[in-house]
Structures are given as C-alpha cells and as structure tokens.
Coordinates of C-alpha atoms and ligand atoms in Angstrom, one line a residue:
M25 CA 28.5 -4.0 59.3
K26 CA 30.4 -5.1 56.1
I27 CA 32.6 -8.3 56.3
L28 CA 35.1 -9.2 53.8
A29 CA 35.2 -13.0 53.7
F30 CA 37.6 -15.6 52.4
E31 CA 37.1 -19.5 51.5
S32 CA 39.7 -21.7 50.1
T33 CA 39.6 -25.1 51.9
C34 CA 39.2 -27.2 48.8
D35 CA 39.2 -26.4 45.1
E36 CA 37.1 -23.0 45.3
T37 CA 38.8 -19.8 45.8
A38 CA 36.0 -17.4 46.9
V39 CA 36.0 -13.8 48.2
A40 CA 32.7 -12.1 49.3
V41 CA 31.4 -8.8 50.9
V42 CA 28.3 -9.6 53.2
E43 CA 26.4 -7.0 55.1
D44 CA 25.0 -7.9 58.5
G45 CA 25.1 -11.5 58.1
R46 CA 22.3 -11.5 55.7
T47 CA 22.9 -9.5 52.5
I48 CA 25.6 -10.5 49.8
L49 CA 26.9 -7.5 48.3
T50 CA 29.2 -9.6 46.2
D51 CA 30.2 -13.3 45.9
Q52 CA 33.1 -13.9 43.6
I53 CA 33.9 -17.7 43.2
F54 CA 36.7 -19.0 41.2
S55 CA 36.2 -22.9 40.8
Q56 CA 39.3 -24.9 39.8
A57 CA 37.0 -28.0 39.2
D58 CA 38.2 -28.2 35.5
L59 CA 42.0 -28.4 36.6
H60 CA 41.2 -31.1 38.9
A61 CA 38.9 -33.2 36.7
V62 CA 41.8 -34.4 34.5
Y63 CA 43.0 -36.3 37.5
G64 CA 39.3 -37.7 38.7
G65 CA 39.7 -35.7 42.1
V66 CA 41.2 -32.6 43.7
V67 CA 45.3 -32.4 43.7
P68 CA 46.1 -30.7 46.9
E69 CA 49.0 -29.1 45.7
I70 CA 47.4 -27.8 42.4
A71 CA 44.7 -26.3 44.6
S72 CA 47.1 -24.5 46.8
R73 CA 49.0 -23.0 44.1
C74 CA 45.7 -21.9 42.2
H75 CA 44.5 -20.3 45.4
V76 CA 47.8 -18.4 45.6
E77 CA 47.3 -17.4 41.9
S78 CA 43.6 -16.4 42.1
I79 CA 43.0 -14.9 45.6
S80 CA 44.4 -11.4 45.2
L81 CA 42.5 -10.8 42.0
L82 CA 39.3 -12.0 43.4
T83 CA 39.7 -9.8 46.4
E84 CA 40.1 -6.8 44.1
R85 CA 37.1 -7.6 41.9
A86 CA 35.1 -8.4 45.0
L87 CA 35.7 -5.0 46.4
E88 CA 34.7 -3.3 43.0
K89 CA 31.7 -5.4 42.5
A90 CA 30.5 -4.6 46.1
G91 CA 31.0 -1.0 45.1
I92 CA 32.6 -0.2 48.6
T93 CA 35.9 1.4 49.4
R94 CA 38.4 -0.6 51.7
E95 CA 37.7 2.0 54.7
E96 CA 34.2 0.6 54.6
I97 CA 35.4 -3.0 55.6
D98 CA 34.5 -3.5 59.3
A99 CA 36.0 -7.1 59.8
V100 CA 37.6 -9.9 57.7
A101 CA 36.4 -13.4 58.2
V102 CA 38.2 -16.6 57.1
S103 CA 37.5 -20.3 56.7
Y104 CA 40.3 -21.6 58.8
A105 CA 39.3 -25.4 59.1
P106 CA 38.7 -28.1 58.2
G107 CA 40.0 -28.7 54.6
L108 CA 43.1 -29.4 52.5
I109 CA 45.7 -27.8 54.6
G110 CA 47.9 -26.3 51.9
A111 CA 44.6 -24.5 50.4
V112 CA 43.4 -23.5 53.8
L113 CA 46.6 -21.9 54.5
V114 CA 46.4 -19.8 51.5
G115 CA 43.2 -18.2 52.7
V116 CA 44.2 -17.9 56.1
N117 CA 47.4 -16.1 55.4
F118 CA 45.7 -13.9 52.8
A119 CA 42.9 -13.0 55.5
K120 CA 45.4 -12.1 58.2
A121 CA 47.5 -9.9 55.8
A122 CA 44.2 -8.1 54.7
A123 CA 42.9 -7.7 58.4
L124 CA 46.4 -6.1 59.3
A125 CA 46.4 -3.9 56.4
L126 CA 42.8 -2.8 57.0
G127 CA 43.2 -2.3 60.6
V128 CA 40.0 -4.2 61.4
P129 CA 39.4 -7.7 63.5
L130 CA 40.0 -11.0 62.2
V131 CA 37.1 -13.8 62.5
P132 CA 37.8 -17.3 62.0
V133 CA 35.0 -19.3 60.6
H134 CA 34.7 -23.2 60.7
H135 CA 33.9 -24.2 57.2
I136 CA 30.8 -26.4 58.2
R137 CA 29.4 -23.5 60.3
G138 CA 29.6 -21.5 57.1
H139 CA 27.7 -24.2 55.0
I140 CA 24.9 -23.8 57.5
A141 CA 25.0 -20.0 57.4
A142 CA 24.5 -20.2 53.7
N143 CA 20.7 -20.6 54.9
Y144 CA 20.7 -17.5 56.6
L145 CA 21.5 -15.7 53.3
A146 CA 18.9 -17.4 51.5
Y147 CA 16.1 -17.2 54.2
P148 CA 16.1 -13.9 56.1
E149 CA 13.2 -15.3 58.4
L150 CA 15.6 -18.4 59.5
E151 CA 16.8 -18.1 63.0
P152 CA 18.2 -21.0 65.7
P153 CA 17.3 -23.3 66.9
F154 CA 16.9 -25.9 64.1
L155 CA 18.1 -29.4 63.3
C156 CA 20.7 -29.3 60.3
L157 CA 22.1 -32.0 58.1
A158 CA 25.3 -30.9 56.6
I159 CA 26.3 -33.0 53.6
S160 CA 29.6 -32.0 51.6
G161 CA 32.3 -33.3 49.8
G162 CA 34.4 -34.0 53.0
N163 CA 31.8 -34.0 55.9
T164 CA 28.4 -35.4 56.6
L165 CA 27.0 -34.4 60.0
L166 CA 23.8 -34.2 61.8
I167 CA 23.8 -31.0 63.9
D168 CA 21.5 -29.8 66.7
V169 CA 22.0 -25.9 65.9
K170 CA 21.0 -24.2 69.5
D171 CA 22.0 -21.0 68.7
Y172 CA 24.4 -19.0 65.8
T173 CA 27.3 -20.2 67.6
D174 CA 26.0 -23.0 69.9
M175 CA 26.0 -26.3 68.3
E176 CA 25.8 -30.1 69.2
I177 CA 26.9 -32.8 66.9
L178 CA 24.3 -35.6 67.2
G179 CA 25.9 -38.0 64.6
Q180 CA 28.3 -38.1 61.7
T181 CA 29.8 -40.4 59.1
R182 CA 32.2 -43.0 60.5
D183 CA 34.3 -43.2 57.1
D184 CA 33.4 -41.5 53.7
A185 CA 31.4 -38.3 53.2
A186 CA 28.2 -38.3 51.3
G187 CA 29.8 -36.2 48.7
E188 CA 32.9 -38.4 48.4
C189 CA 30.8 -41.6 47.8
F190 CA 29.0 -39.6 44.8
D191 CA 32.3 -38.6 43.4
K192 CA 33.7 -42.2 43.8
T193 CA 30.5 -43.7 42.2
A194 CA 30.9 -41.3 39.3
R195 CA 34.5 -42.1 38.8
V196 CA 33.7 -45.8 38.4
L197 CA 30.9 -45.1 36.0
G198 CA 33.4 -43.1 34.0
L199 CA 31.6 -39.6 34.9
P200 CA 33.5 -36.3 35.2
Y201 CA 34.7 -35.0 38.5
P202 CA 33.1 -33.8 40.6
G203 CA 30.7 -36.4 40.3
G204 CA 27.6 -35.3 42.1
K205 CA 26.0 -33.3 39.4
P206 CA 26.6 -35.8 36.5
I207 CA 25.0 -38.5 38.7
D208 CA 22.2 -36.4 39.5
E209 CA 21.6 -35.9 35.8
L210 CA 22.2 -39.5 34.9
S211 CA 19.9 -40.7 37.5
R212 CA 16.8 -38.8 36.3
G213 CA 14.0 -41.0 35.1
G214 CA 16.0 -44.1 36.0
D215 CA 14.6 -47.2 37.9
D216 CA 15.7 -46.6 41.4
T217 CA 14.4 -50.3 42.5
K218 CA 16.6 -51.9 39.9
Y219 CA 19.7 -52.3 42.0
S220 CA 19.8 -52.9 45.7
F221 CA 22.5 -51.0 47.8
P222 CA 23.2 -51.4 51.7
I223 CA 22.0 -48.7 53.9
S224 CA 24.2 -48.4 57.0
H225 CA 23.2 -48.9 60.7
I226 CA 25.7 -47.9 63.2
E227 CA 25.6 -49.7 66.6
G228 CA 25.6 -47.3 69.5
N229 CA 24.3 -44.1 67.6
P230 CA 21.4 -44.2 65.4
Y231 CA 22.7 -40.8 64.0
D232 CA 25.9 -42.1 63.0
M233 CA 26.4 -43.0 59.3
S234 CA 28.7 -44.7 57.0
F235 CA 29.1 -44.9 53.1
S236 CA 32.2 -46.8 52.8
G237 CA 30.0 -49.9 52.1
L238 CA 27.9 -48.4 49.7
K239 CA 30.6 -47.1 47.7
T240 CA 32.5 -50.6 47.7
A241 CA 29.1 -52.2 46.7
V242 CA 28.9 -49.9 43.6
I243 CA 32.5 -50.7 42.8
N244 CA 32.0 -54.4 42.9
L245 CA 28.8 -54.3 40.8
V246 CA 30.4 -52.5 38.2
H247 CA 33.7 -54.4 38.1
N248 CA 31.8 -57.8 38.5
A249 CA 29.6 -56.6 35.3
A250 CA 32.8 -55.7 33.6
Q251 CA 34.3 -59.1 33.9
K252 CA 31.3 -60.9 32.8
G253 CA 30.8 -58.6 29.9
E254 CA 27.4 -57.7 31.1
E255 CA 25.7 -54.4 30.4
L256 CA 24.6 -52.4 33.3
D257 CA 21.5 -50.0 33.3
R258 CA 23.6 -46.9 34.1
R259 CA 20.5 -44.7 34.6
A260 CA 19.1 -47.2 37.0
L261 CA 22.3 -47.7 38.7
A262 CA 22.7 -43.8 39.4
A263 CA 19.0 -43.9 40.5
S264 CA 19.2 -46.9 42.9
F265 CA 22.5 -45.3 44.4
T266 CA 21.1 -41.9 45.1
K267 CA 18.1 -43.6 46.7
A268 CA 20.5 -45.4 48.9
V269 CA 22.2 -42.2 50.0
S270 CA 19.0 -40.4 50.4
D271 CA 17.6 -43.1 52.5
S272 CA 20.7 -43.1 54.6
L273 CA 20.2 -39.2 55.3
V274 CA 16.5 -38.1 55.2
P275 CA 15.0 -40.7 57.8
R276 CA 18.0 -39.9 60.2
A277 CA 17.5 -36.2 59.9
I278 CA 13.6 -36.3 60.4
A279 CA 14.1 -38.8 63.4
A280 CA 16.7 -36.3 65.0
A281 CA 14.5 -33.2 64.5
K282 CA 11.8 -34.9 66.3
E283 CA 13.9 -36.2 69.1
K284 CA 15.3 -32.7 69.6
R285 CA 11.7 -31.2 69.2
R286 CA 13.0 -28.9 66.4
A287 CA 10.3 -27.5 64.3
R288 CA 12.8 -26.4 61.7
L289 CA 14.9 -28.7 59.5
V290 CA 17.9 -27.1 57.5
V291 CA 20.1 -29.0 54.9
A292 CA 23.5 -27.5 53.9
G293 CA 26.5 -28.5 51.8
G294 CA 27.3 -29.3 48.1
V295 CA 25.3 -32.6 48.2
A296 CA 22.2 -30.5 49.3
A297 CA 22.1 -29.6 45.6
N298 CA 20.9 -33.1 44.7
S299 CA 17.5 -33.1 43.2
R300 CA 16.4 -36.4 44.6
I301 CA 17.7 -35.8 48.1
R302 CA 15.9 -32.2 48.0
A303 CA 12.6 -33.9 46.8
D304 CA 12.9 -36.6 49.5
F305 CA 13.5 -33.9 52.1
Q306 CA 10.4 -31.8 50.8
K307 CA 8.0 -35.0 51.1
A308 CA 9.5 -36.2 54.6
A309 CA 9.3 -32.7 55.9
A310 CA 5.8 -31.9 54.8
E311 CA 4.7 -35.6 56.0
N312 CA 6.3 -34.7 59.6
G313 CA 5.1 -31.3 59.7
L314 CA 8.6 -29.8 59.7
E315 CA 9.7 -26.6 58.1
L316 CA 12.4 -27.1 55.6
F317 CA 15.1 -24.7 54.5
I318 CA 17.5 -25.8 51.6
P319 CA 19.8 -23.2 50.0
P320 CA 19.3 -22.4 46.3
L321 CA 21.8 -24.5 44.3
R322 CA 24.3 -21.4 44.0
L323 CA 24.7 -21.3 47.8
C324 CA 24.9 -24.9 48.4
G325 CA 28.8 -25.5 47.3
D326 CA 31.7 -23.8 48.7
N327 CA 31.4 -20.0 48.4
G328 CA 32.7 -17.0 50.4
A329 CA 29.4 -15.5 51.4
M330 CA 28.6 -18.3 53.7
I331 CA 31.8 -17.5 55.6
G332 CA 30.7 -13.9 55.7
A333 CA 27.3 -14.8 57.0
Q334 CA 28.7 -17.0 59.8
G335 CA 31.5 -14.7 60.5
Y336 CA 28.9 -11.8 61.5
Y337 CA 27.4 -14.0 64.1
E338 CA 30.8 -15.4 65.4
Y339 CA 31.9 -11.6 65.5
L340 CA 28.6 -10.8 67.6
A341 CA 29.7 -13.6 69.9
G342 CA 33.0 -12.1 70.4
V343 CA 35.0 -14.4 68.5
R344 CA 38.5 -13.2 67.3
A345 CA 41.7 -14.5 65.9
G346 CA 45.1 -13.3 66.7
S347 CA 47.8 -12.9 64.4
D348 CA 48.8 -16.2 65.0
L349 CA 45.9 -17.8 63.7
N350 CA 46.7 -21.3 62.1
A351 CA 44.9 -23.5 59.3
F352 CA 43.6 -26.8 60.4
A353 CA 42.9 -30.0 58.3
T354 CA 40.5 -31.1 60.8
M355 CA 38.8 -29.2 63.6
D356 CA 36.1 -29.8 66.1
L357 CA 32.9 -27.7 65.0
N358 CA 32.8 -26.4 68.6
A359 CA 36.4 -25.4 68.9
S360 CA 36.6 -22.2 70.9
F361 CA 38.4 -18.8 70.0
S362 CA 36.8 -16.5 72.4
Ligands
KG4_1 O1 29.9 -28.3 49.9 P1 31.0 -28.6 48.6 O2 31.1 -27.8 47.5 O3 32.5 -28.7 48.9 C1 32.9 -29.3 50.4 O4 33.0 -28.2 51.4 O5 33.2 -30.3 50.5 O6 30.6 -30.1 48.2 C2 31.0 -30.8 47.1 C3 30.5 -32.0 47.1 C4 31.1 -33.0 45.9 O7 31.5 -34.3 46.4 C5 30.0 -32.9 44.8 O8 30.2 -33.9 43.9 C6 28.8 -32.8 45.6 O9 29.1 -31.8 46.6 N1 27.5 -32.3 44.7 C7 26.5 -33.1 44.5 C8 25.7 -32.4 43.7 N2 26.4 -31.3 43.4 C9 27.6 -31.2 43.9 N3 26.1 -34.3 45.2 C10 25.0 -34.8 44.7 N4 24.1 -34.3 43.7 C11 24.4 -32.9 43.2 N5 23.8 -32.4 42.4

C-alpha cells in the first residue's frame, strides 16, 4: 500500500511516499531553517507562507522521484497536530485537496506519533510494545507504546521542550538557529563537570520533566559573566549543559522502561540526533539489558516519511478524516478519529 504523506507543522515542508509503513519510496524535505535563522527562531507567518510556496513543487518532485503515477497512491496521510497553526493548516488543506483529487482516503497523523514511527522505517524488525522517549523542538514525552495506535503518556515536560532548551542556550551563546546541532558540535571534548546545572524533579510524577530552570540557569550564568567581564569556557558550558539535559532524560526513560517491563527502548525526535544523548542511551541501555532503537540522523528531525509510516498503521486501525479535518496547535496524543 502506497501512502502520499505531508508534514508542515513547523519549519520543514516535507512530502514522502511510503510503502506498507516501512519502505521509503521518496522523502522530499525543504528546510526553511536558513530563512528563520536571521530572526533567531521560527517566525510563524514566514513558515506558513514558505509552506504555501513549496508544497506543490515538492509533491510533484516526490511523485517523480518515487517513480509512481498518481493512480498508484492508495491513501494520503497528513500531520494535523500539534504545531504552528498557520503552518499545519497549509499541509492539512493541501492533503485534503490531494485526497479529493486522487479519490483516496485521508488519514490524520499526530506529529509525535510520526516521530515514533520514524523508527519503523529505520528498523524493520521493530514492533510494539516498547517504551519511547520523544524529544523534539516542541515536545518532550515519555510514552508507553502498547501497540501502533495505542499509547499511554507516562510523563512530559511541564514547561519547555528539550529542543527549545537547546535552541535558547544556543541563542544566548550567540550560536545560530536551530541551536541543537551547533551546541552538539561545540560541546565535543568539553569538560562536562566544569559548570553545574540543575536537574528537575517533579513532585507527584517521577516521569514529568522541566527544562525552564536549566534554561534560566544558563542565561544567568552567561549574563553574570558578561557583567563581570569574565570569560566563560564555552566548550565546557555546552558540554555541562548537554550533560544536564541528558541526565534529565536518560535515567527517566530507563526507569519507565523497567517499570513497564518493556524490553525495547525507542528514542525519537530532533534532539535524538544529539551525539552525547545517543551515547548516554547506548551505555544505559546496555547496562540495563534493554534493546535500544534510535533513528539515523536524517530521520530524527521532521520529515514526511515518518507521517507515511504512522499513516499506514492508522489506516490499518481504521482511522480516517472527513473533508472537515482541521489543524490543531495542540492535541492529545490519543485523540480519536475512528
Ligand atoms: O523534531 P524536530 O525536527 O522538530 C519538532 O518536531 O520540533 O526537532 C527540532 C529540534 C530543535 O530544537 C533542534 O535544535 C533540535 O531538534 N536538534 C538537536 C540536534 N539536532 C537538532 N538538539 C540537540 N542536538 C542535536 N544534534
């Protein structure tokens, strides 16, 4: 079954064709990051306008690269939430028109479910159940994935997402947007014990997280040093910061996997590209006898293929959207469409 999939929730316009949820026939991505970099973050209206400009061309290119005709498309999948509302609307409306024109079903996909499904593309042997940590620019969630479309949120950030924390830290250090990769590069070889940063503990739920205190601690450290004219060890700062993020995430994910008796641990989302976090997960998983799955770098960030992968399983579960499908800035991971 071939699914034409659309992703436009933030600053990547992406169109893919995925076969049977596991094989990428094509994955076309246009990243707007350079356009937003001058502003130090995503400008929602610019993102929406850019999606409008690029989505038709990307779709034509996707069909051409997949080497298939329009008649071979069996369904259309679209990321309908959560995200920047104006941006999501572009993908949703285009997908609705595509499904109508092709005369095929329209399948709505929750963006975070898509990030999780990126792992199905990378690891053909991976099947639920497993424990998943989803870490992206807008979301940080610990999820018990019981089945392809049956998930339970065990914990989540109470404030900033992990990726947002990377982006803000990069900004205060004068690094370009998006800041995760530049911080990753800067941190390599840095002394991660030089600066000590807070790690949150949330009363009431050991799996909930918070990153706003860490973000404020970095900002205060940098501003205080500037006021006193002190030079900071930027490499050590980036390494100490990344260690604090990793120490907030890895032990929680391991504990949740053990509590839920899951043998497999899956990491998903843009922040899963971080080299330190990947290495810490490898080590912790090995020590705890867990099988670890992290997507290759190209499938960590937003892409259309992950929407096509999850779209397949949503389709099998009978999930369909009507012609009144709307876009949503926020949406529960378990919102029901069937
Ligand atoms: O999943 P994603 O592409 O978009 C959302 O769905 O939000 O994630 C983007 C986030 C950004 O905050 C970016 O800085 C972060 O992922 N990121 C990284 C790395 N590469 C991207 N964070 C840490 N280390 C990286 N290597």
